[in-house]
């Protein structure tokens, strides 16, 4: 079996940034980039349209175009990319072994950058206006012109839903929080902040039944679970805040994860297994942005480089 200095698992902003740094440090990294986001590598930005907050692109850039640039930059310095999913890892001894369904590779160090996925409703109502008014990220999409001074709804009952709703008050005319129960998982402080906000309205014990609009979302049908009544709610935006799932199933029992499945690190990208590092949305359940994931990818690569260098001395 071939042995590499460094294998990077994941091809989002964290994985490719780690690859750029590692390749420039002559580590000849291999990125095993994943195939999960709609059958392609590149991570979450492959399923979005305009990215307007990534520094260096004053006019914005399409998500897939940005990721093609990340990849080209990583390859330019000698990164090899396999567009495959990692199916198994063995971190019990070094060199570590990383396996896809077809191949195995040994690695002196590994960076995990497998990201996360926003939970979706997976209904036709959502599918119809995904990226056409429906989004899972207020920080990413909230300021788009289509939402300016327009009614917006947020689905969810946790802290993220409150945060998203409060953030959206800067742009929308009215923000309605739709939650399927009467009680909320959100902390008292976040709930209180949302309750006090004059632009925020509530629909509890309520679920989304349907969406309608012409090319873009214009209204929702919301069902009251107690009375069974269905109401039409004008909404040009619908933000899902029903949680994220880190893509870390493969690493369960191999490295320490928290209760929600996020990879635990020491804050400097080191996991509990020396030589295994982690970066981006598979670690970070707070910021979840391309630029923070890229920054963490850089940290992980610098740590991996130091780790390998220390062994050579
Ligand atoms: C619709 C949408 C719009 C967004 N818009 C913005 C925006 O405008 N600005 C912004 O800053 N952020 C935005 N984000 C958030 C941003 O995309 C993420 O924060 C960022 O992509 C995280 O980068 P990452 O590298 O950690 O993970 P990801 O981008 O999630 O990449 C993870 C990679 O790991 C791969 N992978 C997973 N499991 C395996 C496995 N077993 N083997 C191999 N590979 C695996 C995946 O296929 C993927 O390629 C948006 C997110 C979404 C969903």
PDB file of C-alpha atoms in Angstrom, residues 61-238:
ATOM      1  CA  UNK A  61     -18.998  34.686  -7.089  1.00  0.00           C
ATOM      2  CA  UNK A  62     -21.073  31.565  -7.763  1.00  0.00           C
ATOM      3  CA  UNK A  63     -20.458  28.810  -5.226  1.00  0.00           C
ATOM      4  CA  UNK A  64     -19.332  26.163  -7.765  1.00  0.00           C
ATOM      5  CA  UNK A  65     -17.015  28.678  -9.470  1.00  0.00           C
ATOM      6  CA  UNK A  66     -15.410  29.554  -6.128  1.00  0.00           C
ATOM      7  CA  UNK A  67     -14.851  25.884  -5.354  1.00  0.00           C
ATOM      8  CA  UNK A  68     -13.356  25.265  -8.810  1.00  0.00           C
ATOM      9  CA  UNK A  69     -10.846  28.033  -8.002  1.00  0.00           C
ATOM     10  CA  UNK A  70     -10.043  26.459  -4.613  1.00  0.00           C
ATOM     11  CA  UNK A  71      -9.401  23.146  -6.367  1.00  0.00           C
ATOM     12  CA  UNK A  72      -7.299  24.648  -9.150  1.00  0.00           C
ATOM     13  CA  UNK A  73      -5.149  26.471  -6.586  1.00  0.00           C
ATOM     14  CA  UNK A  74      -4.636  23.274  -4.573  1.00  0.00           C
ATOM     15  CA  UNK A  75      -3.769  21.273  -7.715  1.00  0.00           C
ATOM     16  CA  UNK A  76      -1.418  23.955  -8.988  1.00  0.00           C
ATOM     17  CA  UNK A  77       0.908  23.265  -6.069  1.00  0.00           C
ATOM     18  CA  UNK A  78       0.804  19.485  -6.483  1.00  0.00           C
ATOM     19  CA  UNK A  79      -2.264  18.273  -4.620  1.00  0.00           C
ATOM     20  CA  UNK A  80      -3.780  15.060  -5.932  1.00  0.00           C
ATOM     21  CA  UNK A  81      -7.561  14.738  -5.626  1.00  0.00           C
ATOM     22  CA  UNK A  82      -9.640  11.560  -5.576  1.00  0.00           C
ATOM     23  CA  UNK A  83     -13.361  12.222  -6.029  1.00  0.00           C
ATOM     24  CA  UNK A  84     -14.315   9.384  -3.722  1.00  0.00           C
ATOM     25  CA  UNK A  85     -15.921   8.974  -0.319  1.00  0.00           C
ATOM     26  CA  UNK A  86     -13.875   7.616   2.546  1.00  0.00           C
ATOM     27  CA  UNK A  87     -15.653   4.498   3.791  1.00  0.00           C
ATOM     28  CA  UNK A  88     -13.329   3.456   6.626  1.00  0.00           C
ATOM     29  CA  UNK A  89     -10.381   4.741   8.644  1.00  0.00           C
ATOM     30  CA  UNK A  90      -7.944   3.006  10.938  1.00  0.00           C
ATOM     31  CA  UNK A  91      -6.356   5.465  13.350  1.00  0.00           C
ATOM     32  CA  UNK A  92      -5.244   2.793  15.847  1.00  0.00           C
ATOM     33  CA  UNK A  93      -1.597   2.945  14.755  1.00  0.00           C
ATOM     34  CA  UNK A  94       0.635   4.858  12.366  1.00  0.00           C
ATOM     35  CA  UNK A  95       0.771   5.050   9.493  1.00  0.00           C
ATOM     36  CA  UNK A  96      -2.997   5.480   9.560  1.00  0.00           C
ATOM     37  CA  UNK A  97      -5.058   3.725   6.901  1.00  0.00           C
ATOM     38  CA  UNK A  98      -7.774   5.529   4.942  1.00  0.00           C
ATOM     39  CA  UNK A  99     -10.012   3.433   2.687  1.00  0.00           C
ATOM     40  CA  UNK A 100     -12.533   4.149  -0.014  1.00  0.00           C
ATOM     41  CA  UNK A 101     -14.669   1.345  -1.420  1.00  0.00           C
ATOM     42  CA  UNK A 102     -11.983   0.719  -4.047  1.00  0.00           C
ATOM     43  CA  UNK A 103      -8.609   1.704  -2.635  1.00  0.00           C
ATOM     44  CA  UNK A 104      -6.592   2.049   0.534  1.00  0.00           C
ATOM     45  CA  UNK A 105      -3.870   4.538   1.314  1.00  0.00           C
ATOM     46  CA  UNK A 106      -1.580   4.828   4.327  1.00  0.00           C
ATOM     47  CA  UNK A 107      -0.959   8.288   5.805  1.00  0.00           C
ATOM     48  CA  UNK A 108       1.516   9.690   8.297  1.00  0.00           C
ATOM     49  CA  UNK A 109      -1.003  12.407   9.147  1.00  0.00           C
ATOM     50  CA  UNK A 110      -4.673  13.004   8.360  1.00  0.00           C
ATOM     51  CA  UNK A 111      -6.802  16.145   8.241  1.00  0.00           C
ATOM     52  CA  UNK A 112     -10.536  15.608   8.495  1.00  0.00           C
ATOM     53  CA  UNK A 113     -12.592  18.323   6.783  1.00  0.00           C
ATOM     54  CA  UNK A 114     -15.825  16.502   6.008  1.00  0.00           C
ATOM     55  CA  UNK A 115     -18.152  19.415   6.772  1.00  0.00           C
ATOM     56  CA  UNK A 116     -21.769  19.255   7.748  1.00  0.00           C
ATOM     57  CA  UNK A 117     -25.145  19.375   6.091  1.00  0.00           C
ATOM     58  CA  UNK A 118     -28.050  21.605   7.042  1.00  0.00           C
ATOM     59  CA  UNK A 119     -31.078  19.482   7.855  1.00  0.00           C
ATOM     60  CA  UNK A 120     -33.744  19.870   5.235  1.00  0.00           C
ATOM     61  CA  UNK A 121     -37.441  19.146   5.185  1.00  0.00           C
ATOM     62  CA  UNK A 122     -37.045  17.015   2.053  1.00  0.00           C
ATOM     63  CA  UNK A 123     -40.527  17.850   0.806  1.00  0.00           C
ATOM     64  CA  UNK A 124     -41.596  18.931  -2.689  1.00  0.00           C
ATOM     65  CA  UNK A 125     -42.715  22.249  -1.131  1.00  0.00           C
ATOM     66  CA  UNK A 126     -39.109  22.926  -0.081  1.00  0.00           C
ATOM     67  CA  UNK A 127     -37.524  21.557  -3.245  1.00  0.00           C
ATOM     68  CA  UNK A 128     -39.600  23.836  -5.509  1.00  0.00           C
ATOM     69  CA  UNK A 129     -38.138  27.091  -4.135  1.00  0.00           C
ATOM     70  CA  UNK A 130     -34.745  25.946  -2.825  1.00  0.00           C
ATOM     71  CA  UNK A 131     -32.348  28.829  -3.576  1.00  0.00           C
ATOM     72  CA  UNK A 132     -35.361  30.741  -4.941  1.00  0.00           C
ATOM     73  CA  UNK A 133     -36.468  32.109  -1.602  1.00  0.00           C
ATOM     74  CA  UNK A 134     -35.750  29.089   0.588  1.00  0.00           C
ATOM     75  CA  UNK A 135     -32.383  28.842   2.302  1.00  0.00           C
ATOM     76  CA  UNK A 136     -30.745  27.269   5.336  1.00  0.00           C
ATOM     77  CA  UNK A 137     -28.366  30.141   6.104  1.00  0.00           C
ATOM     78  CA  UNK A 138     -29.461  33.662   7.046  1.00  0.00           C
ATOM     79  CA  UNK A 139     -25.873  34.924   7.343  1.00  0.00           C
ATOM     80  CA  UNK A 140     -25.237  33.741   3.787  1.00  0.00           C
ATOM     81  CA  UNK A 141     -28.458  34.789   2.068  1.00  0.00           C
ATOM     82  CA  UNK A 142     -30.399  37.146   4.365  1.00  0.00           C
ATOM     83  CA  UNK A 143     -29.118  40.343   2.794  1.00  0.00           C
ATOM     84  CA  UNK A 144     -30.065  39.373  -0.772  1.00  0.00           C
ATOM     85  CA  UNK A 145     -32.255  41.986  -2.476  1.00  0.00           C
ATOM     86  CA  UNK A 146     -35.163  39.505  -2.823  1.00  0.00           C
ATOM     87  CA  UNK A 147     -35.661  39.620   0.947  1.00  0.00           C
ATOM     88  CA  UNK A 148     -35.346  43.385   1.469  1.00  0.00           C
ATOM     89  CA  UNK A 149     -38.411  44.816   3.225  1.00  0.00           C
ATOM     90  CA  UNK A 150     -40.316  41.610   2.488  1.00  0.00           C
ATOM     91  CA  UNK A 151     -42.063  39.165   4.840  1.00  0.00           C
ATOM     92  CA  UNK A 152     -39.836  36.228   5.806  1.00  0.00           C
ATOM     93  CA  UNK A 153     -40.473  33.049   7.791  1.00  0.00           C
ATOM     94  CA  UNK A 154     -38.067  30.947   9.844  1.00  0.00           C
ATOM     95  CA  UNK A 155     -38.760  27.302  10.719  1.00  0.00           C
ATOM     96  CA  UNK A 156     -37.303  26.023  13.982  1.00  0.00           C
ATOM     97  CA  UNK A 157     -37.480  26.315  17.738  1.00  0.00           C
ATOM     98  CA  UNK A 158     -33.869  26.303  18.945  1.00  0.00           C
ATOM     99  CA  UNK A 159     -31.240  28.988  19.506  1.00  0.00           C
ATOM    100  CA  UNK A 160     -30.276  28.910  15.831  1.00  0.00           C
ATOM    101  CA  UNK A 161     -33.849  29.705  14.803  1.00  0.00           C
ATOM    102  CA  UNK A 162     -33.928  32.677  17.203  1.00  0.00           C
ATOM    103  CA  UNK A 163     -30.541  33.892  15.969  1.00  0.00           C
ATOM    104  CA  UNK A 164     -31.569  33.573  12.343  1.00  0.00           C
ATOM    105  CA  UNK A 165     -34.860  35.394  12.995  1.00  0.00           C
ATOM    106  CA  UNK A 166     -33.151  38.220  14.886  1.00  0.00           C
ATOM    107  CA  UNK A 167     -30.536  38.577  12.146  1.00  0.00           C
ATOM    108  CA  UNK A 168     -33.232  38.675   9.471  1.00  0.00           C
ATOM    109  CA  UNK A 169     -35.024  41.553  11.225  1.00  0.00           C
ATOM    110  CA  UNK A 170     -32.319  43.773   9.659  1.00  0.00           C
ATOM    111  CA  UNK A 171     -33.634  43.012   6.198  1.00  0.00           C
ATOM    112  CA  UNK A 172     -37.216  41.736   6.230  1.00  0.00           C
ATOM    113  CA  UNK A 173     -40.385  43.700   6.969  1.00  0.00           C
ATOM    114  CA  UNK A 174     -41.717  41.010   9.324  1.00  0.00           C
ATOM    115  CA  UNK A 175     -40.225  37.707  10.462  1.00  0.00           C
ATOM    116  CA  UNK A 176     -42.564  34.869  11.424  1.00  0.00           C
ATOM    117  CA  UNK A 177     -41.129  31.975  13.426  1.00  0.00           C
ATOM    118  CA  UNK A 178     -42.944  28.744  12.613  1.00  0.00           C
ATOM    119  CA  UNK A 179     -42.490  25.983  15.175  1.00  0.00           C
ATOM    120  CA  UNK A 180     -44.236  22.634  15.375  1.00  0.00           C
ATOM    121  CA  UNK A 181     -44.570  22.727  19.183  1.00  0.00           C
ATOM    122  CA  UNK A 182     -45.729  25.272  21.760  1.00  0.00           C
ATOM    123  CA  UNK A 183     -42.543  25.062  23.798  1.00  0.00           C
ATOM    124  CA  UNK A 184     -39.084  25.926  22.538  1.00  0.00           C
ATOM    125  CA  UNK A 185     -35.660  24.301  22.834  1.00  0.00           C
ATOM    126  CA  UNK A 186     -34.075  27.782  22.580  1.00  0.00           C
ATOM    127  CA  UNK A 187     -32.423  29.226  25.678  1.00  0.00           C
ATOM    128  CA  UNK A 188     -34.497  31.665  27.734  1.00  0.00           C
ATOM    129  CA  UNK A 189     -32.235  34.562  26.833  1.00  0.00           C
ATOM    130  CA  UNK A 190     -32.524  34.009  23.069  1.00  0.00           C
ATOM    131  CA  UNK A 191     -36.251  33.409  23.299  1.00  0.00           C
ATOM    132  CA  UNK A 192     -36.692  36.585  25.321  1.00  0.00           C
ATOM    133  CA  UNK A 193     -34.700  38.603  22.787  1.00  0.00           C
ATOM    134  CA  UNK A 194     -36.834  37.290  19.947  1.00  0.00           C
ATOM    135  CA  UNK A 195     -40.074  37.802  21.889  1.00  0.00           C
ATOM    136  CA  UNK A 196     -39.193  41.435  22.572  1.00  0.00           C
ATOM    137  CA  UNK A 197     -38.455  42.214  18.934  1.00  0.00           C
ATOM    138  CA  UNK A 198     -41.303  44.170  17.332  1.00  0.00           C
ATOM    139  CA  UNK A 199     -40.696  42.666  13.872  1.00  0.00           C
ATOM    140  CA  UNK A 200     -40.959  39.034  15.041  1.00  0.00           C
ATOM    141  CA  UNK A 201     -44.289  37.155  14.981  1.00  0.00           C
ATOM    142  CA  UNK A 202     -45.011  33.551  15.987  1.00  0.00           C
ATOM    143  CA  UNK A 203     -46.887  30.552  14.649  1.00  0.00           C
ATOM    144  CA  UNK A 204     -46.565  27.714  17.153  1.00  0.00           C
ATOM    145  CA  UNK A 205     -47.998  24.195  16.877  1.00  0.00           C
ATOM    146  CA  UNK A 206     -47.806  24.847  13.177  1.00  0.00           C
ATOM    147  CA  UNK A 207     -46.124  23.171  10.200  1.00  0.00           C
ATOM    148  CA  UNK A 208     -45.376  24.074   6.616  1.00  0.00           C
ATOM    149  CA  UNK A 209     -47.913  22.492   4.266  1.00  0.00           C
ATOM    150  CA  UNK A 210     -46.991  24.045   0.949  1.00  0.00           C
ATOM    151  CA  UNK A 211     -45.195  26.864  -0.873  1.00  0.00           C
ATOM    152  CA  UNK A 212     -46.219  28.943  -3.843  1.00  0.00           C
ATOM    153  CA  UNK A 213     -44.912  31.674  -6.072  1.00  0.00           C
ATOM    154  CA  UNK A 214     -44.108  32.366  -9.672  1.00  0.00           C
ATOM    155  CA  UNK A 215     -40.350  31.988 -10.187  1.00  0.00           C
ATOM    156  CA  UNK A 216     -39.541  32.991  -6.611  1.00  0.00           C
ATOM    157  CA  UNK A 217     -41.239  32.106  -3.356  1.00  0.00           C
ATOM    158  CA  UNK A 218     -44.200  34.352  -2.537  1.00  0.00           C
ATOM    159  CA  UNK A 219     -46.295  32.593   0.084  1.00  0.00           C
ATOM    160  CA  UNK A 220     -46.550  29.627   2.405  1.00  0.00           C
ATOM    161  CA  UNK A 221     -49.444  27.459   3.480  1.00  0.00           C
ATOM    162  CA  UNK A 222     -49.115  26.841   7.194  1.00  0.00           C
ATOM    163  CA  UNK A 223     -51.227  24.292   9.058  1.00  0.00           C
ATOM    164  CA  UNK A 224     -52.274  24.815  12.673  1.00  0.00           C
ATOM    165  CA  UNK A 225     -51.773  21.404  14.271  1.00  0.00           C
ATOM    166  CA  UNK A 226     -54.419  22.010  16.930  1.00  0.00           C
ATOM    167  CA  UNK A 227     -57.302  23.272  14.801  1.00  0.00           C
ATOM    168  CA  UNK A 228     -56.248  21.717  11.483  1.00  0.00           C
ATOM    169  CA  UNK A 229     -56.838  25.096   9.796  1.00  0.00           C
ATOM    170  CA  UNK A 230     -54.533  26.001   6.909  1.00  0.00           C
ATOM    171  CA  UNK A 231     -53.546  29.643   6.544  1.00  0.00           C
ATOM    172  CA  UNK A 232     -51.768  31.403   3.677  1.00  0.00           C
ATOM    173  CA  UNK A 233     -48.813  33.429   4.912  1.00  0.00           C
ATOM    174  CA  UNK A 234     -47.156  35.927   2.555  1.00  0.00           C
ATOM    175  CA  UNK A 235     -43.417  35.134   2.594  1.00  0.00           C
ATOM    176  CA  UNK A 236     -40.701  35.974   0.098  1.00  0.00           C
ATOM    177  CA  UNK A 237     -38.170  34.129   2.208  1.00  0.00           C
ATOM    178  CA  UNK A 238     -38.175  30.915   4.202  1.00  0.00           C
TER     179      UNK A 238
END
